[in-house]
mmCIF file of C-alpha atoms in Angstrom:
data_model
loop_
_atom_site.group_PDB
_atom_site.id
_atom_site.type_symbol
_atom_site.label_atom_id
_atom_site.label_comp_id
_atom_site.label_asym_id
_atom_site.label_seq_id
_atom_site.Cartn_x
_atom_site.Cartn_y
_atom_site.Cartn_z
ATOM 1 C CA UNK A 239 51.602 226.313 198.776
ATOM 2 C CA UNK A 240 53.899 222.872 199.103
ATOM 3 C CA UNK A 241 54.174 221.903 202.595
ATOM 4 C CA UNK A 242 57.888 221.382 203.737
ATOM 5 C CA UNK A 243 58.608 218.274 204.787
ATOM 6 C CA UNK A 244 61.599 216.303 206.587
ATOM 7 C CA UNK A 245 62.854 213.979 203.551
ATOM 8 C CA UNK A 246 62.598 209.849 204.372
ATOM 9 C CA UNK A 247 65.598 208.043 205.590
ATOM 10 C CA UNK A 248 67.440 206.419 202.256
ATOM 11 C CA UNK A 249 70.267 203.392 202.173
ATOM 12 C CA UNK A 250 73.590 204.550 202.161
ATOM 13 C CA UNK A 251 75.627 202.446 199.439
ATOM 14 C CA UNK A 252 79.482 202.432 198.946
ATOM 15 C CA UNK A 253 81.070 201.231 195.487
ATOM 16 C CA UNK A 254 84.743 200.275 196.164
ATOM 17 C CA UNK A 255 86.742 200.064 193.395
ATOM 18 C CA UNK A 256 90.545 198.686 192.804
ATOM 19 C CA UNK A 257 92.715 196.347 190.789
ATOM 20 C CA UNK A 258 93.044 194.951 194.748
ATOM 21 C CA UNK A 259 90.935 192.460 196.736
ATOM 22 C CA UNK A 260 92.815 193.860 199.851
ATOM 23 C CA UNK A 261 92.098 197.409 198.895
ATOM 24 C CA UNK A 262 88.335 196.372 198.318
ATOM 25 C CA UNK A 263 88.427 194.367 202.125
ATOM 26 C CA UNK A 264 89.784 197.718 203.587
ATOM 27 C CA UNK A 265 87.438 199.810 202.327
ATOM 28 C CA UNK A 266 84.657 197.115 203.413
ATOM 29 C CA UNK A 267 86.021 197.341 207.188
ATOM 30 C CA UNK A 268 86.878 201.206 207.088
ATOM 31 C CA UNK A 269 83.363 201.996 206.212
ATOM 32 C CA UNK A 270 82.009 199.664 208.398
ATOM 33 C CA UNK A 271 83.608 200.886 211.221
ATOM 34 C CA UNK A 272 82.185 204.422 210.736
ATOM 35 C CA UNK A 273 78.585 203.917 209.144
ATOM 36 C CA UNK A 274 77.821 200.771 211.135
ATOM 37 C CA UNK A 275 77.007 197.159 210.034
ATOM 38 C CA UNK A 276 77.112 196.028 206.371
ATOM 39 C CA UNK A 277 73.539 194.911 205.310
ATOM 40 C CA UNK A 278 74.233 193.305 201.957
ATOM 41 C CA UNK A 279 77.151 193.636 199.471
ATOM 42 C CA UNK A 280 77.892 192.222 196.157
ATOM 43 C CA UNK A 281 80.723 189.948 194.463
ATOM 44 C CA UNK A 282 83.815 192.163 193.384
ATOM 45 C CA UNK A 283 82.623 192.636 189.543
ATOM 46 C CA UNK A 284 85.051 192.760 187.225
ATOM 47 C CA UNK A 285 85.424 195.820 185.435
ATOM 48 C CA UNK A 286 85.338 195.868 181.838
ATOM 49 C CA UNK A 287 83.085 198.818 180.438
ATOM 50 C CA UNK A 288 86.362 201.495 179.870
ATOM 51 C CA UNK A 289 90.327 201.927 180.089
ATOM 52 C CA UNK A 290 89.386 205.117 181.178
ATOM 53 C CA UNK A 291 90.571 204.437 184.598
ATOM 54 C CA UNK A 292 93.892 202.269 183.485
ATOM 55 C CA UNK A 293 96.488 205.235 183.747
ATOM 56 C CA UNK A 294 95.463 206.318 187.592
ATOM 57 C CA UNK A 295 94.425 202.849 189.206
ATOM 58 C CA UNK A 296 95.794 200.202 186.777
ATOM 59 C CA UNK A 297 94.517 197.333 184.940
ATOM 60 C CA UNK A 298 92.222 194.144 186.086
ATOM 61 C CA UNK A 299 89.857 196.502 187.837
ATOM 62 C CA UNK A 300 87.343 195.254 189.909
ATOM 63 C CA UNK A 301 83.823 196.840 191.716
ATOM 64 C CA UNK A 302 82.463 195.885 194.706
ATOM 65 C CA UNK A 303 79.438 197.561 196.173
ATOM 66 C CA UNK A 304 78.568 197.849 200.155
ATOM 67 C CA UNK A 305 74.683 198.816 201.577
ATOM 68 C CA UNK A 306 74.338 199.968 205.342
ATOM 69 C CA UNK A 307 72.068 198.862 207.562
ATOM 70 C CA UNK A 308 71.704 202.513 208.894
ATOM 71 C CA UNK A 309 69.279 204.535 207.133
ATOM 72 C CA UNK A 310 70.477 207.504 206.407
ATOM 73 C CA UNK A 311 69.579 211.336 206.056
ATOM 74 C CA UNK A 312 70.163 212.295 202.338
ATOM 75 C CA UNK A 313 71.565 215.783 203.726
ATOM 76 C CA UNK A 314 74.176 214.022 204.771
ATOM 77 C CA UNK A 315 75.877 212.997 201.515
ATOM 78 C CA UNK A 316 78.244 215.980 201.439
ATOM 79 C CA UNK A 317 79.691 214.968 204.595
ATOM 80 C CA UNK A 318 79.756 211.218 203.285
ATOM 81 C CA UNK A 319 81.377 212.229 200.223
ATOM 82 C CA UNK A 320 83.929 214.269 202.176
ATOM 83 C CA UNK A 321 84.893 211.115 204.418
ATOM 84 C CA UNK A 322 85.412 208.918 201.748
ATOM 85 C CA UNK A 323 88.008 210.852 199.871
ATOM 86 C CA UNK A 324 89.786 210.962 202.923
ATOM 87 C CA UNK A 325 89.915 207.148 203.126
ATOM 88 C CA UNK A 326 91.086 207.390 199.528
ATOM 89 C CA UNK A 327 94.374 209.301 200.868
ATOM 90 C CA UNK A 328 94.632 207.439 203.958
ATOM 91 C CA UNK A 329 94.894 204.103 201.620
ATOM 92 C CA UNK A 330 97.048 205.523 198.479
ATOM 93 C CA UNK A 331 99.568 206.617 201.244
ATOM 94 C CA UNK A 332 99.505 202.839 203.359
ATOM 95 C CA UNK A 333 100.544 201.538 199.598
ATOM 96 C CA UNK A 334 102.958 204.860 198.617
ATOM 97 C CA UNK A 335 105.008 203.627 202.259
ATOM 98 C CA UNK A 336 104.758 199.731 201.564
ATOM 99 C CA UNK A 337 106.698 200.195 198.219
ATOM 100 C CA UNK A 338 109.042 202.946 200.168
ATOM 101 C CA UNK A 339 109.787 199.495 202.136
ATOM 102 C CA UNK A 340 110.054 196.880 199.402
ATOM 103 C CA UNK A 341 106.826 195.704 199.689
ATOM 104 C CA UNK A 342 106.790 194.735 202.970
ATOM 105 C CA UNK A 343 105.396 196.389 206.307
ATOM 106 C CA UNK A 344 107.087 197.758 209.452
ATOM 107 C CA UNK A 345 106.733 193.900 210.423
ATOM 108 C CA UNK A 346 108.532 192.512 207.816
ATOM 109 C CA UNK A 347 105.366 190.896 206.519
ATOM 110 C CA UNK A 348 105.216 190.526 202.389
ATOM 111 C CA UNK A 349 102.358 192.607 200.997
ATOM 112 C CA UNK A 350 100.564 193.357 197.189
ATOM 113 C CA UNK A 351 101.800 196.456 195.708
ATOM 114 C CA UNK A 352 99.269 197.976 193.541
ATOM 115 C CA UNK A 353 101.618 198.763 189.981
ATOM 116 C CA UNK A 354 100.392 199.787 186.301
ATOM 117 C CA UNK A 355 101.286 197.642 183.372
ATOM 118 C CA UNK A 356 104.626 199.020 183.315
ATOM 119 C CA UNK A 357 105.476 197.811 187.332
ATOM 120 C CA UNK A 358 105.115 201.313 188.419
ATOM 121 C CA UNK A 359 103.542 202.397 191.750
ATOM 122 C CA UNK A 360 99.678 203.487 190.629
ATOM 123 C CA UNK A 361 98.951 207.099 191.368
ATOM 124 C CA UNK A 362 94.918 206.379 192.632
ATOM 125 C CA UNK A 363 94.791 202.484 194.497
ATOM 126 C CA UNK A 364 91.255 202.585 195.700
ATOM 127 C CA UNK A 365 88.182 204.890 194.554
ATOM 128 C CA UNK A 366 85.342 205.358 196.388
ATOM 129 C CA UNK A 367 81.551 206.407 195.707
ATOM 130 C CA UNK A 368 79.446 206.613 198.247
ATOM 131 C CA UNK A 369 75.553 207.507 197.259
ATOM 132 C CA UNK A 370 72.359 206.048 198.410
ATOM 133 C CA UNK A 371 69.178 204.825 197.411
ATOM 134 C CA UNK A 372 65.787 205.499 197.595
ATOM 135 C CA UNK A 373 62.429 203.519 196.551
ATOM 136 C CA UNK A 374 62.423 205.473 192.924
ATOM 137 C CA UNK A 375 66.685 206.522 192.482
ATOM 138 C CA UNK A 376 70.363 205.780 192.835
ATOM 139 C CA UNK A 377 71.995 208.911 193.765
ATOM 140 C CA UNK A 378 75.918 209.271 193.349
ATOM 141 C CA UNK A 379 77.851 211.985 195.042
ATOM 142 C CA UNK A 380 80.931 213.941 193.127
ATOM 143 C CA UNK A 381 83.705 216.295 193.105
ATOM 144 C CA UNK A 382 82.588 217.576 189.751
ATOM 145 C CA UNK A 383 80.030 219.072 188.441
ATOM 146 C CA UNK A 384 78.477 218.763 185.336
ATOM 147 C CA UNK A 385 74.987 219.734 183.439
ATOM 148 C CA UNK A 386 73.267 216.995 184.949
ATOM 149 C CA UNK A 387 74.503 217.671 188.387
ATOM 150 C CA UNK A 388 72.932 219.537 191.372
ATOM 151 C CA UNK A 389 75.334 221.515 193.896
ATOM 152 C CA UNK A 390 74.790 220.109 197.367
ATOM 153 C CA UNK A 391 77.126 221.584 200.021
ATOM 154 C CA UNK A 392 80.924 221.559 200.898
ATOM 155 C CA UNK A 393 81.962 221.133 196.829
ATOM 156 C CA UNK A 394 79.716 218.059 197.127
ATOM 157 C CA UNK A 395 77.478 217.313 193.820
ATOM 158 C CA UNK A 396 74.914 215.007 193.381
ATOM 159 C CA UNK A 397 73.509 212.945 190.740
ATOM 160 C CA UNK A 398 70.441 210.936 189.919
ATOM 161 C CA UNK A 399 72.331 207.741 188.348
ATOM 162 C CA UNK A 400 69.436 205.556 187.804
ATOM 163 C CA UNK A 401 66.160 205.759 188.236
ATOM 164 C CA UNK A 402 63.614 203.268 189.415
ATOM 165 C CA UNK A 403 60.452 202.516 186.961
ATOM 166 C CA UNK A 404 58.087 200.174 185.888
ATOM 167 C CA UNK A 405 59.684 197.790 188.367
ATOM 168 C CA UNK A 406 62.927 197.797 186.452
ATOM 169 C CA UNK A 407 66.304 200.431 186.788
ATOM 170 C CA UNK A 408 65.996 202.876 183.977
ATOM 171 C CA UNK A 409 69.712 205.016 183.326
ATOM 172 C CA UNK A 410 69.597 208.267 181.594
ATOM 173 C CA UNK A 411 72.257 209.660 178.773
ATOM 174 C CA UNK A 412 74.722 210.717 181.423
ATOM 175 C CA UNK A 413 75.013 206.797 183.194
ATOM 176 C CA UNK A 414 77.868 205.657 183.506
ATOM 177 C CA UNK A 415 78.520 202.684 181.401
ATOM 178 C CA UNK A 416 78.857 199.661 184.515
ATOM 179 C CA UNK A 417 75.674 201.026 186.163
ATOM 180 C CA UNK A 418 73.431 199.977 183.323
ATOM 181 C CA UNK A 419 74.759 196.454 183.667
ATOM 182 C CA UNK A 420 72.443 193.974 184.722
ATOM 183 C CA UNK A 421 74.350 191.790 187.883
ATOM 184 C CA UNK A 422 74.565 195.415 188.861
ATOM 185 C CA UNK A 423 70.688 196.084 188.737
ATOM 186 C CA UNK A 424 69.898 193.000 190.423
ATOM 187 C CA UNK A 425 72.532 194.441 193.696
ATOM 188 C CA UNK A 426 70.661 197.480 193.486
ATOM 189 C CA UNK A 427 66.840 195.694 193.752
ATOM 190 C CA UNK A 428 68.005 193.922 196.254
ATOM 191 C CA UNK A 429 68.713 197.328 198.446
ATOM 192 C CA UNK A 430 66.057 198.636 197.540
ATOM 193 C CA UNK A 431 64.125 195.635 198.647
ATOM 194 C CA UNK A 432 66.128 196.195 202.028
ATOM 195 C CA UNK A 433 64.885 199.958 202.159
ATOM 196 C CA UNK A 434 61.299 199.068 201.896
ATOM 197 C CA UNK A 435 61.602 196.053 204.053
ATOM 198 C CA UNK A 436 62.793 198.932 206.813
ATOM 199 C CA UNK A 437 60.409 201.410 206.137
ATOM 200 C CA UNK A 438 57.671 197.974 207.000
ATOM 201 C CA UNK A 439 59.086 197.368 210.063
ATOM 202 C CA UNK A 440 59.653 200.966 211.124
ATOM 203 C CA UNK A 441 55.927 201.454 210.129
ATOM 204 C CA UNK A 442 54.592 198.817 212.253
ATOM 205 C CA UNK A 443 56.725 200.118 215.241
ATOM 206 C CA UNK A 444 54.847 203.417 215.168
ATOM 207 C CA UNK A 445 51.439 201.780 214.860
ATOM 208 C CA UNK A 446 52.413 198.906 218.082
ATOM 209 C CA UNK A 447 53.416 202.373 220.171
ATOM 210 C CA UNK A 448 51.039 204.664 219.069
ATOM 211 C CA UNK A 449 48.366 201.314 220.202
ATOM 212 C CA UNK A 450 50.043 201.531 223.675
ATOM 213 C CA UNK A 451 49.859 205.159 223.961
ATOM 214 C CA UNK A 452 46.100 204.899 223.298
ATOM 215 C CA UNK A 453 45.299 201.886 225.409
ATOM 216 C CA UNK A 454 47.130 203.707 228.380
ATOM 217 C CA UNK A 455 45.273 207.136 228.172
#
């Protein structure tokens, strides 16, 4: 019989994605706020792969990505998942009241609309995906399930996005198009790289106090 055993902390990662640098910066400082200090994040990519996502956010898409310096436990994604959509509605209705005033806030101070191609207010202006990574995966969370997705908690799915092999990202059939992209696999070393460089330090921590415990017995 398996032994059951707590899982290892992973890095939380955020993608924020918008036709909006401001929409990216707010999602950069919401998270932050809540999840604690940024660790590393990438350029805003542009986003090129599919229209798919035209008719809700717009054109000139772009992708930034976020990693915490707070480990995380993977039970937690649900909950993750959960906060982010509410930042989603939070944002879409900051942008639904600037056009109800002309563009402008309470303050009088000119702001950028997000509009579609035809000037018309954009029904989604920032997505988020939070997930995390581990030293082999990059897991997504989602609303929606699908035949390559596992039921967490709270309507919460999860996904294996890429997997880590042969010291290179591997993505499977179901990978969404940007995540095989190379600038993005280079991002997602470099968390990983942060993980492992934790999991050092938090090693050597345990060793230094279990030497103390021993030397004081």
């Amino acid at each position: 019989m398996g032994q059951i055993q707590e899982p290892k902390p992973v890095l939380p990662i955020l993608a924020a994605f918008s036709q909006s640098l401001e929409a990216l910066t707010w999602a950069k400082q919401t998270a932050s706020e809540a999840w604690g200090p940024i660790v590393l994040e990438s350029e805003p990519f542009e986003f090129v792969e599919t229209d798919y996502y035209e008719p809700s956010m717009g054109p000139g898409l772009k992708k930034q990505f976020f990693a915490f310096e707070n480990l995380l436990d993977p039970g937690e994604l649900p909950a993750i998942k959960r906060q982010t959509n509410e930042w989603e509605a939070v944002y879409a209705k900051m942008e639904e009241d600037r056009a109800r005033q002309g563009g402008q806030t309470p303050d009088g101070t000119a702001t950028s609309n997000q509009e579609d191609d035809k000037g018309q207010q954009i029904e989604r202006p920032l997505n988020l995906d939070p997930g995390y990574i581990t030293e082999a995966k990059l897991v997504l969370a989602s609303t929606k399930d699908h035949a390559h997705r596992i039921y967490l908690s709270e309507g919460i799915y999860a996904e294996v996005t890429l997997h880590y092999q042969g010291r290179e990202w591997r993505h499977r059939d179901w990978t969404f198009p940007d995540y095989r992209r190379e600038d993005y696999q280079v991002f997602f070393t470099t968390c990983r790289n942060e993980l492992r460089r934790q999991g050092r330090e938090g090693q050597r921590s345990r060793e230094s106090r279990r030497s103390r415990e021993g030397g004081s017995a």
